[in-house]
Coordinates of C-alpha atoms in Angstrom, one line a residue:
X1 CA 13.5 -5.2 22.1
X2 CA 16.1 -6.2 19.4
X3 CA 14.9 -8.5 16.9
X4 CA 17.5 -10.8 15.0
X5 CA 17.5 -10.5 11.4
X6 CA 16.2 -14.3 10.6
X7 CA 17.2 -13.8 6.7
X8 CA 20.9 -12.5 8.3
X9 CA 21.0 -16.6 9.7
X10 CA 23.6 -18.2 8.0
X11 CA 23.2 -22.3 7.4
X12 CA 26.3 -24.0 7.9
X13 CA 27.3 -27.7 6.9
X14 CA 25.5 -28.0 3.7
X15 CA 27.0 -29.5 0.7
X16 CA 27.5 -28.4 -2.5
X17 CA 24.1 -29.3 -4.1
X18 CA 22.0 -28.4 -0.8
X19 CA 23.1 -25.1 -1.6
X20 CA 22.7 -25.0 -5.5
X21 CA 19.1 -25.9 -4.6
X22 CA 18.9 -23.5 -1.9
X23 CA 19.7 -20.7 -4.7
X24 CA 17.4 -22.2 -7.5
X25 CA 14.7 -21.8 -5.0
X26 CA 15.2 -18.4 -3.7
X27 CA 15.8 -17.5 -8.0
X28 CA 12.1 -19.1 -8.4
X29 CA 11.0 -17.0 -5.0
X30 CA 12.6 -13.7 -6.4
X31 CA 11.0 -14.5 -9.7
X32 CA 7.5 -15.3 -8.5
X33 CA 7.7 -11.9 -6.3
X34 CA 8.7 -9.7 -9.7
X35 CA 5.4 -11.4 -11.4
X36 CA 3.1 -11.0 -8.5
X37 CA 4.1 -7.3 -8.0
X38 CA 4.3 -5.3 -10.7
X39 CA 5.6 -2.0 -10.7
X40 CA 4.6 -0.1 -7.6
X41 CA 3.6 3.5 -6.7
X42 CA 6.6 4.9 -4.7
X43 CA 6.2 7.7 -2.1
X44 CA 9.4 9.1 -0.4
X45 CA 9.1 10.5 3.1
X46 CA 12.3 12.6 3.1
X47 CA 12.6 14.5 6.6
X48 CA 14.9 17.6 7.4
X49 CA 17.9 17.0 9.9
X50 CA 15.9 14.6 11.9
X51 CA 18.7 12.4 13.8
X52 CA 19.0 8.7 14.2
X53 CA 17.9 8.7 17.7
X54 CA 15.0 11.1 17.3
X55 CA 12.1 8.5 16.8
X56 CA 10.4 6.4 19.1
X57 CA 11.1 2.8 17.1
X58 CA 14.7 4.3 17.2
X59 CA 14.7 4.8 20.7
X60 CA 14.2 8.0 21.8
X61 CA 12.4 7.8 25.3
X62 CA 10.3 11.4 25.4
X63 CA 9.4 11.8 21.8
X64 CA 6.1 10.0 20.9
X65 CA 5.9 8.9 16.8
X66 CA 3.1 6.1 16.3
X67 CA 3.0 6.7 12.7
X68 CA 6.4 6.3 11.8
X69 CA 6.6 3.5 14.5
X70 CA 4.1 1.5 12.6
X71 CA 5.8 2.3 9.4
X72 CA 9.0 0.1 10.8
X73 CA 6.8 -2.3 12.3
X74 CA 4.8 -2.9 8.9
X75 CA 8.6 -3.2 7.0
X76 CA 11.6 -3.1 7.5
X77 CA 14.1 -1.1 10.0
X78 CA 17.4 -0.4 8.6
X79 CA 20.1 0.3 11.3
X80 CA 23.0 1.3 9.3
X81 CA 21.1 3.3 6.8
X82 CA 23.4 6.4 5.2
X83 CA 22.6 9.4 3.7
X84 CA 24.8 10.9 0.5
X85 CA 26.1 13.8 2.6
X86 CA 26.2 15.7 6.4
X87 CA 23.8 19.0 4.8
X88 CA 20.8 19.6 2.9
X89 CA 21.6 20.2 -0.8
X90 CA 24.2 18.1 -1.6
X91 CA 22.3 15.2 0.0
X92 CA 19.1 16.1 -1.9
X93 CA 21.3 15.9 -5.0
X94 CA 22.1 12.4 -4.1
X95 CA 18.5 11.2 -3.7
X96 CA 17.4 12.6 -6.8
X97 CA 20.6 11.5 -9.1
X98 CA 21.5 8.2 -7.0
X99 CA 25.1 10.0 -7.4
X100 CA 27.2 11.2 -4.8
X101 CA 27.3 15.0 -5.0
X102 CA 30.7 15.4 -5.8
X103 CA 29.7 14.0 -9.0
X104 CA 27.1 16.4 -9.6
X105 CA 29.0 19.3 -8.5
X106 CA 26.9 19.9 -5.7
X107 CA 28.9 19.3 -2.9
X108 CA 29.6 22.9 -1.8
X109 CA 32.0 25.5 -2.9
X110 CA 34.5 24.8 -0.4
X111 CA 36.2 21.6 0.9
X112 CA 34.1 21.6 3.7
X113 CA 30.5 21.8 1.9
X114 CA 28.0 24.0 1.5
X115 CA 24.0 24.4 0.5
X116 CA 22.0 26.4 -2.3
X117 CA 21.3 30.2 -0.6
X118 CA 17.8 31.6 -1.1
X119 CA 20.0 34.2 -3.3
X120 CA 21.6 31.4 -5.1
X121 CA 22.0 31.6 -8.9
X122 CA 22.5 27.9 -10.0
X123 CA 21.1 24.7 -9.0
X124 CA 20.9 21.0 -9.8
X125 CA 22.9 20.8 -13.3
X126 CA 20.7 20.4 -16.1
X127 CA 22.3 17.9 -17.5
X128 CA 21.7 15.4 -14.3
X129 CA 18.8 13.4 -14.4
X130 CA 16.5 12.9 -11.9
X131 CA 14.4 9.9 -10.1
X132 CA 11.5 12.0 -11.3
X133 CA 12.4 12.3 -15.2
X134 CA 12.7 8.5 -14.9
X135 CA 9.7 7.4 -13.8
X136 CA 8.0 9.7 -15.9
X137 CA 9.6 8.2 -18.4
X138 CA 7.9 4.4 -17.2
X139 CA 4.4 6.5 -17.6
X140 CA 4.1 7.9 -13.9
X141 CA 2.7 10.4 -12.5
X142 CA 5.1 12.7 -10.3
X143 CA 4.4 15.0 -7.5
X144 CA 7.2 16.6 -5.4
X145 CA 5.9 18.6 -1.8
X146 CA 8.1 20.8 0.6
X147 CA 11.7 21.5 0.8
X148 CA 13.1 21.5 -2.6
X149 CA 17.0 23.2 -1.7
X150 CA 18.4 22.5 -5.6
X151 CA 18.1 25.5 -6.8
X152 CA 15.0 28.5 -6.9
X153 CA 15.4 29.8 -10.3
X154 CA 12.7 28.2 -12.9
X155 CA 14.6 26.1 -14.6
X156 CA 16.2 24.2 -11.2
X157 CA 12.3 23.9 -9.7
X158 CA 11.0 20.6 -9.8
X159 CA 8.6 21.3 -12.4
X160 CA 11.4 21.9 -14.7
X161 CA 13.5 18.8 -13.6
X162 CA 10.8 15.8 -14.0
X163 CA 7.8 16.5 -11.6
X164 CA 4.3 17.3 -13.0
X165 CA 3.2 19.2 -9.7
X166 CA 5.2 20.9 -7.3
X167 CA 3.7 22.3 -3.8
X168 CA 6.6 23.8 -1.2
X169 CA 9.3 26.2 0.0
X170 CA 12.0 26.1 -2.3
X171 CA 14.8 26.0 0.5
X172 CA 15.1 25.7 4.2
X173 CA 12.5 27.3 6.3
X174 CA 15.3 29.6 8.2
X175 CA 16.0 30.8 4.9
X176 CA 13.7 33.4 4.9
X177 CA 11.5 35.6 7.4
X178 CA 8.4 34.4 8.9
X179 CA 7.0 34.6 12.7
X180 CA 8.3 31.7 13.7
X181 CA 12.3 32.6 12.5
X182 CA 14.3 33.0 15.7
X183 CA 17.6 33.6 13.5
X184 CA 18.2 36.6 12.3
X185 CA 16.9 36.3 8.3
X186 CA 15.6 39.6 8.3
X187 CA 17.7 40.4 5.3
X188 CA 16.3 37.4 3.1
X189 CA 13.0 38.0 1.5
X190 CA 10.1 36.6 3.1
X191 CA 9.3 32.8 3.0
X192 CA 7.5 31.8 -0.4
X193 CA 5.6 29.1 -0.6
X194 CA 5.4 27.8 -4.5
X195 CA 2.6 26.1 -6.1
X196 CA 4.6 24.7 -9.2
X197 CA 6.5 28.1 -10.8
X198 CA 4.2 30.6 -9.1
X199 CA 4.3 32.0 -5.4
X200 CA 1.2 31.9 -4.1
X201 CA 2.3 33.0 -0.6
X202 CA 4.7 35.2 1.1
X203 CA 5.1 35.2 3.3
X204 CA 4.0 31.4 4.0
X205 CA 2.1 30.9 7.5
X206 CA 4.1 28.2 8.7
X207 CA 1.1 27.4 11.0
X208 CA -0.8 25.8 8.2
X209 CA 2.2 24.4 5.6
X210 CA 1.7 20.9 7.1
X211 CA -2.3 20.6 6.7
X212 CA -1.7 22.3 2.9
X213 CA 0.9 19.6 2.0
X214 CA -1.0 16.8 3.4
X215 CA -4.2 18.3 1.4
X216 CA -2.2 18.4 -1.8
X217 CA -0.7 15.2 -1.1
X218 CA -3.9 13.3 -0.3
X219 CA -5.6 14.9 -3.3
X220 CA -2.8 13.7 -5.6
X221 CA -2.9 10.3 -4.8
X222 CA -6.5 9.9 -5.3
X223 CA -6.8 11.0 -8.4
X224 CA -4.1 9.2 -9.7
X225 CA -5.7 5.9 -8.6
X226 CA -8.8 7.1 -10.2
X227 CA -7.0 7.6 -13.3
X228 CA -5.2 3.7 -12.7
X229 CA -1.8 5.6 -13.0
X230 CA 0.9 5.1 -11.2
X231 CA 2.5 7.3 -9.0
X232 CA 5.5 8.7 -7.6
X233 CA 5.6 11.3 -4.3
X234 CA 8.1 13.0 -3.3
X235 CA 7.5 14.3 0.2
X236 CA 10.4 16.3 1.6
X237 CA 9.2 17.5 4.6
X238 CA 9.8 21.0 6.2
X239 CA 10.6 19.5 9.8
X240 CA 12.6 19.4 11.5
X241 CA 14.8 22.1 10.3
X242 CA 14.7 25.3 13.1
X243 CA 12.6 27.0 13.2
X244 CA 10.7 24.3 15.2
X245 CA 7.3 25.5 13.8
X246 CA 4.0 23.7 14.8
X247 CA 0.2 23.9 14.6
X248 CA -1.7 24.9 17.8
X249 CA -2.7 21.1 17.7
X250 CA 0.9 20.2 18.6
X251 CA 2.1 23.3 20.3
X252 CA 3.6 21.9 23.9
X253 CA 2.4 18.3 23.1
X254 CA 6.0 16.9 23.8
X255 CA 7.7 16.3 26.6
X256 CA 10.7 17.0 24.2
X257 CA 9.5 20.5 24.2
X258 CA 9.1 22.6 20.7
X259 CA 11.5 19.8 19.0
X260 CA 9.3 17.3 19.8
X261 CA 6.2 19.2 19.2
X262 CA 7.5 19.5 15.5
X263 CA 8.5 16.1 15.0
X264 CA 5.0 15.1 16.4
X265 CA 3.3 17.5 13.6
X266 CA 5.2 15.7 11.1
X267 CA 4.5 12.5 12.4
X268 CA 0.8 12.9 12.1
X269 CA 1.2 14.1 8.4
X270 CA 3.2 10.7 7.6
X271 CA -0.2 9.1 9.3
X272 CA -2.5 11.3 7.1
X273 CA -0.8 10.3 4.1
X274 CA -0.4 6.7 4.7
X275 CA -4.2 6.5 5.5
X276 CA -5.0 7.6 2.0
X277 CA -2.8 5.1 0.7
X278 CA -4.7 2.8 2.7
X279 CA -8.3 4.6 1.2
X280 CA -7.5 3.9 -1.9
X281 CA -6.7 0.7 -1.7
X282 CA -2.8 1.2 -2.5
X283 CA -1.2 -0.7 0.1
X284 CA 0.3 -3.6 -1.4
X285 CA 0.9 -1.4 -4.4
X286 CA 3.1 1.0 -2.7
X287 CA 6.5 0.6 -1.7
X288 CA 7.4 3.4 1.1
X289 CA 10.4 4.7 2.1
X290 CA 11.5 6.9 5.1
X291 CA 14.9 8.2 6.0
X292 CA 16.4 12.1 6.9
X293 CA 18.6 14.1 4.9
X294 CA 21.6 14.7 7.5
X295 CA 21.9 14.6 11.1
X296 CA 20.8 16.7 13.7
X297 CA 22.0 19.7 14.1
X298 CA 23.8 20.4 17.2
X299 CA 25.0 23.5 17.2
X300 CA 21.0 24.4 17.6
X301 CA 21.0 22.9 20.9
X302 CA 17.6 22.0 22.1
X303 CA 16.0 22.9 19.3
X304 CA 17.9 20.5 17.3
X305 CA 18.0 16.8 17.2
X306 CA 19.5 13.9 18.3
X307 CA 22.2 11.2 16.6
X308 CA 21.3 8.7 19.6
X309 CA 24.9 7.0 20.6
X310 CA 26.6 8.0 17.0
X311 CA 29.0 10.9 17.1
X312 CA 28.4 14.2 16.6
X313 CA 25.8 15.6 14.0
X314 CA 25.0 17.7 10.6
X315 CA 27.9 19.4 8.9
X316 CA 30.5 16.6 10.4
X317 CA 31.2 12.8 8.5
X318 CA 31.1 11.1 12.0
X319 CA 28.3 8.7 12.1
X320 CA 26.0 11.1 13.3
X321 CA 26.0 13.4 10.4
X322 CA 25.4 10.9 8.1
X323 CA 24.0 7.6 9.4
X324 CA 20.3 7.9 9.6
X325 CA 16.9 6.3 9.9
X326 CA 16.1 4.7 7.0
X327 CA 12.6 2.3 7.2
X328 CA 11.1 0.4 3.4
X329 CA 7.6 -0.9 3.8
X330 CA 6.0 -2.6 0.8
X331 CA 2.9 -5.0 2.1
X332 CA 3.1 -8.4 0.2
X333 CA 6.8 -8.2 -0.7
X334 CA 8.7 -7.3 2.8
X335 CA 7.7 -9.2 5.9
X336 CA 6.3 -7.2 8.7
X337 CA 8.2 -6.4 12.0
X338 CA 12.2 -6.9 10.0
X339 CA 15.1 -5.0 11.6
X340 CA 18.3 -5.4 9.4
X341 CA 21.9 -4.5 10.1
X342 CA 22.9 -4.4 6.2
X343 CA 24.1 -1.2 4.7
X344 CA 21.7 0.9 2.6
X345 CA 21.8 4.1 1.5
X346 CA 19.4 7.1 0.4
X347 CA 21.7 7.2 -2.7
X348 CA 19.9 3.4 -3.4
X349 CA 16.1 4.9 -4.1
X350 CA 16.8 5.9 -7.2
X351 CA 18.5 2.6 -8.8
X352 CA 16.0 0.9 -6.5
X353 CA 12.9 2.2 -7.9
X354 CA 14.1 2.6 -11.7
X355 CA 14.8 -1.2 -11.5
X356 CA 11.2 -1.7 -10.2
X357 CA 9.6 0.1 -12.7
X358 CA 11.6 -1.8 -15.7
X359 CA 13.1 1.1 -17.0
X360 CA 17.0 1.5 -17.6
X361 CA 19.0 4.4 -16.1
X362 CA 20.9 7.0 -18.6
X363 CA 24.4 4.6 -19.5
X364 CA 26.4 8.0 -20.1
X365 CA 27.5 8.6 -16.1
X366 CA 28.4 6.4 -13.0
X367 CA 26.0 5.8 -10.1
X368 CA 26.8 5.4 -6.6
X369 CA 23.5 3.9 -5.7
X370 CA 22.9 0.1 -5.5
X371 CA 19.5 -1.7 -6.7
X372 CA 18.3 -2.6 -3.7
X373 CA 15.5 -4.6 -5.1
X374 CA 16.9 -8.1 -5.1
X375 CA 18.1 -7.5 -1.4
X376 CA 14.5 -6.3 -0.3
X377 CA 12.2 -9.3 -2.5
X378 CA 14.7 -11.6 -0.9
X379 CA 13.8 -10.5 2.4
X380 CA 10.6 -13.0 2.6
X381 CA 13.0 -15.6 1.8
X382 CA 15.5 -17.9 4.4
X383 CA 17.8 -17.5 2.2
X384 CA 20.1 -14.1 2.8
X385 CA 21.5 -11.5 1.0
X386 CA 23.9 -9.3 2.0
X387 CA 24.6 -5.9 1.3
X388 CA 25.8 -4.6 -2.6
X389 CA 27.3 -2.2 -1.1
X390 CA 31.4 -2.8 -0.3
X391 CA 32.3 0.7 0.7
X392 CA 30.7 4.0 1.4
X393 CA 32.5 7.1 0.5
X394 CA 31.8 10.2 2.8
X395 CA 32.7 13.5 1.0
X396 CA 32.5 17.1 3.7
X397 CA 33.3 19.4 0.5
X398 CA 34.2 19.7 -3.2
X399 CA 38.6 19.0 -3.1
X400 CA 41.0 21.8 -2.9
X401 CA 37.8 24.7 -2.9
X402 CA 38.4 27.4 -0.3
X403 CA 41.3 26.2 1.3
X404 CA 42.8 27.4 4.5
X405 CA 46.1 29.5 3.1
X406 CA 48.2 27.3 5.6
X407 CA 47.5 24.2 3.3
X408 CA 48.9 23.9 -0.3
X409 CA 45.8 21.3 -1.2
X410 CA 42.7 19.7 0.9
X411 CA 40.8 17.0 0.2
X412 CA 37.2 16.4 -0.1
X413 CA 36.9 13.0 0.6
X414 CA 37.1 12.7 4.4
X415 CA 36.2 9.4 5.4
X416 CA 35.6 6.1 3.9
X417 CA 33.6 3.3 5.7
X418 CA 34.4 -0.1 4.3
X419 CA 32.9 -3.3 5.6
X420 CA 32.7 -2.6 9.8
X421 CA 35.7 -0.4 9.0
X422 CA 35.6 3.2 9.3
X423 CA 38.7 5.8 8.4
X424 CA 38.6 9.4 8.9
X425 CA 41.6 11.1 7.6
X426 CA 39.8 14.8 8.4
X427 CA 37.3 15.3 11.0
X428 CA 35.4 18.1 12.4
X429 CA 33.4 18.9 15.3
X430 CA 29.8 21.0 15.4
X431 CA 31.5 22.8 18.3
X432 CA 33.7 24.2 15.9
X433 CA 31.8 24.9 12.8
X434 CA 31.7 23.4 9.6
X435 CA 34.0 25.8 8.1
X436 CA 37.0 23.5 10.2
X437 CA 39.3 20.7 9.2
X438 CA 41.6 18.8 11.1
X439 CA 44.0 16.3 9.4
X440 CA 44.4 13.1 10.8
X441 CA 48.0 12.0 11.0
X442 CA 47.9 8.5 11.0
X443 CA 44.4 8.7 9.8
X444 CA 41.5 7.2 12.9
X445 CA 40.3 4.0 12.5
X446 CA 37.1 2.5 13.9
X447 CA 35.1 -0.3 13.8
X448 CA 31.6 0.6 13.5
X449 CA 29.7 -2.8 14.4
X450 CA 31.8 -2.8 18.1
X451 CA 32.1 1.1 18.1
X452 CA 29.5 2.6 16.7
X453 CA 29.8 5.6 18.8
X454 CA 33.8 6.2 17.0
X455 CA 34.7 6.6 20.5
X456 CA 37.7 4.1 20.5
X457 CA 40.1 4.1 17.9
X458 CA 42.1 1.2 16.7
X459 CA 45.8 1.3 17.7
X460 CA 47.8 1.9 14.3
X461 CA 50.2 -0.5 15.7
X462 CA 48.0 -3.2 16.1
X463 CA 47.7 -6.4 13.8
X464 CA 43.9 -5.3 13.2

């Protein structure tokens, strides 16, 4: 059932005095909220290759996600949440830095994008400041769990980038051989599991991975809380990237098949993590974010996910490649059961939590992310606050890099959304692979609030 955004209702006909009074009341409410809610713990739940249509609360008819659904019911669910990029490594760079990947040099080795491979010598540039470094400066304990994919050399791994602890696989689970791998990675080293900088198992047993992650996170939260320390957990799931691994408990448990089994296992892990947050009495002291790095990998067919009514998926700048599920929960600040149509992004998380932690970001660089804390605090107020974003920029890759021989130059910026409108200068389709681009002349223009599936372009000769 659709829930009308009560904080988006506009009150018309008020005179300037009443508007001023309303603004003063809102300011007082925000100040009271800030005083009543000191710097929260931060829990980021980051899915891999999950689409906008892969969860129960986003309308999937046969995938059951009771814990993700409850997370949404207890907070605010976004219908227009965007990733920083259409594939793994660049999108993870954006959540770590609050910046578009094009600024950090992580948009890929071609104009069509790319990721760090298992044998990559590089990673997230060392002059970039991460969200973990910012929060550690504010006194937080920091832990990264799961898929890193921002470089596997020592200097690029999480414990070299602001995290106190790390347990995880340093890249995608199809980038190393394992019993679950159906995708011809025999030429690569067996899949490693790292604890901080040390390999503790190779190949790692994917059947035990979710339980290991769960135990690690629960212990970290318990220990940090016992020491009265604020904590930040970045839980970057290997689910639901191919191969769709799952424990015996979840194998053949979903009507959606193996992909559904993997989603169910991830959902169960989320439930166990949220359970320990409640157990230590930290629910109202913890802000939780849930989203995905990019859209579903449609080329994997039934082994990939669904973008719902959105067009296309991973490796493209269509909505299905970059618009993701987005949920934020903060009991006592964000009322339960809200749905918002306002635009937000994954790269907003860093400036938002930095603001909540009371720490300044480095001032020598440009940030594309916005501080959402005023917006989130105002959700409890009858006075609306609109999204701080005016335009969202969708880069496909690095400009003028790896251009086809037929092109003297090639753009990295393929699409831009401003307000309700989105324009595509270059497009690609998942069926043709990620290495192709079609120049659109004239550019394609869509009204996304009328046409979220980008099916009916606006006539370039129309007055609109």
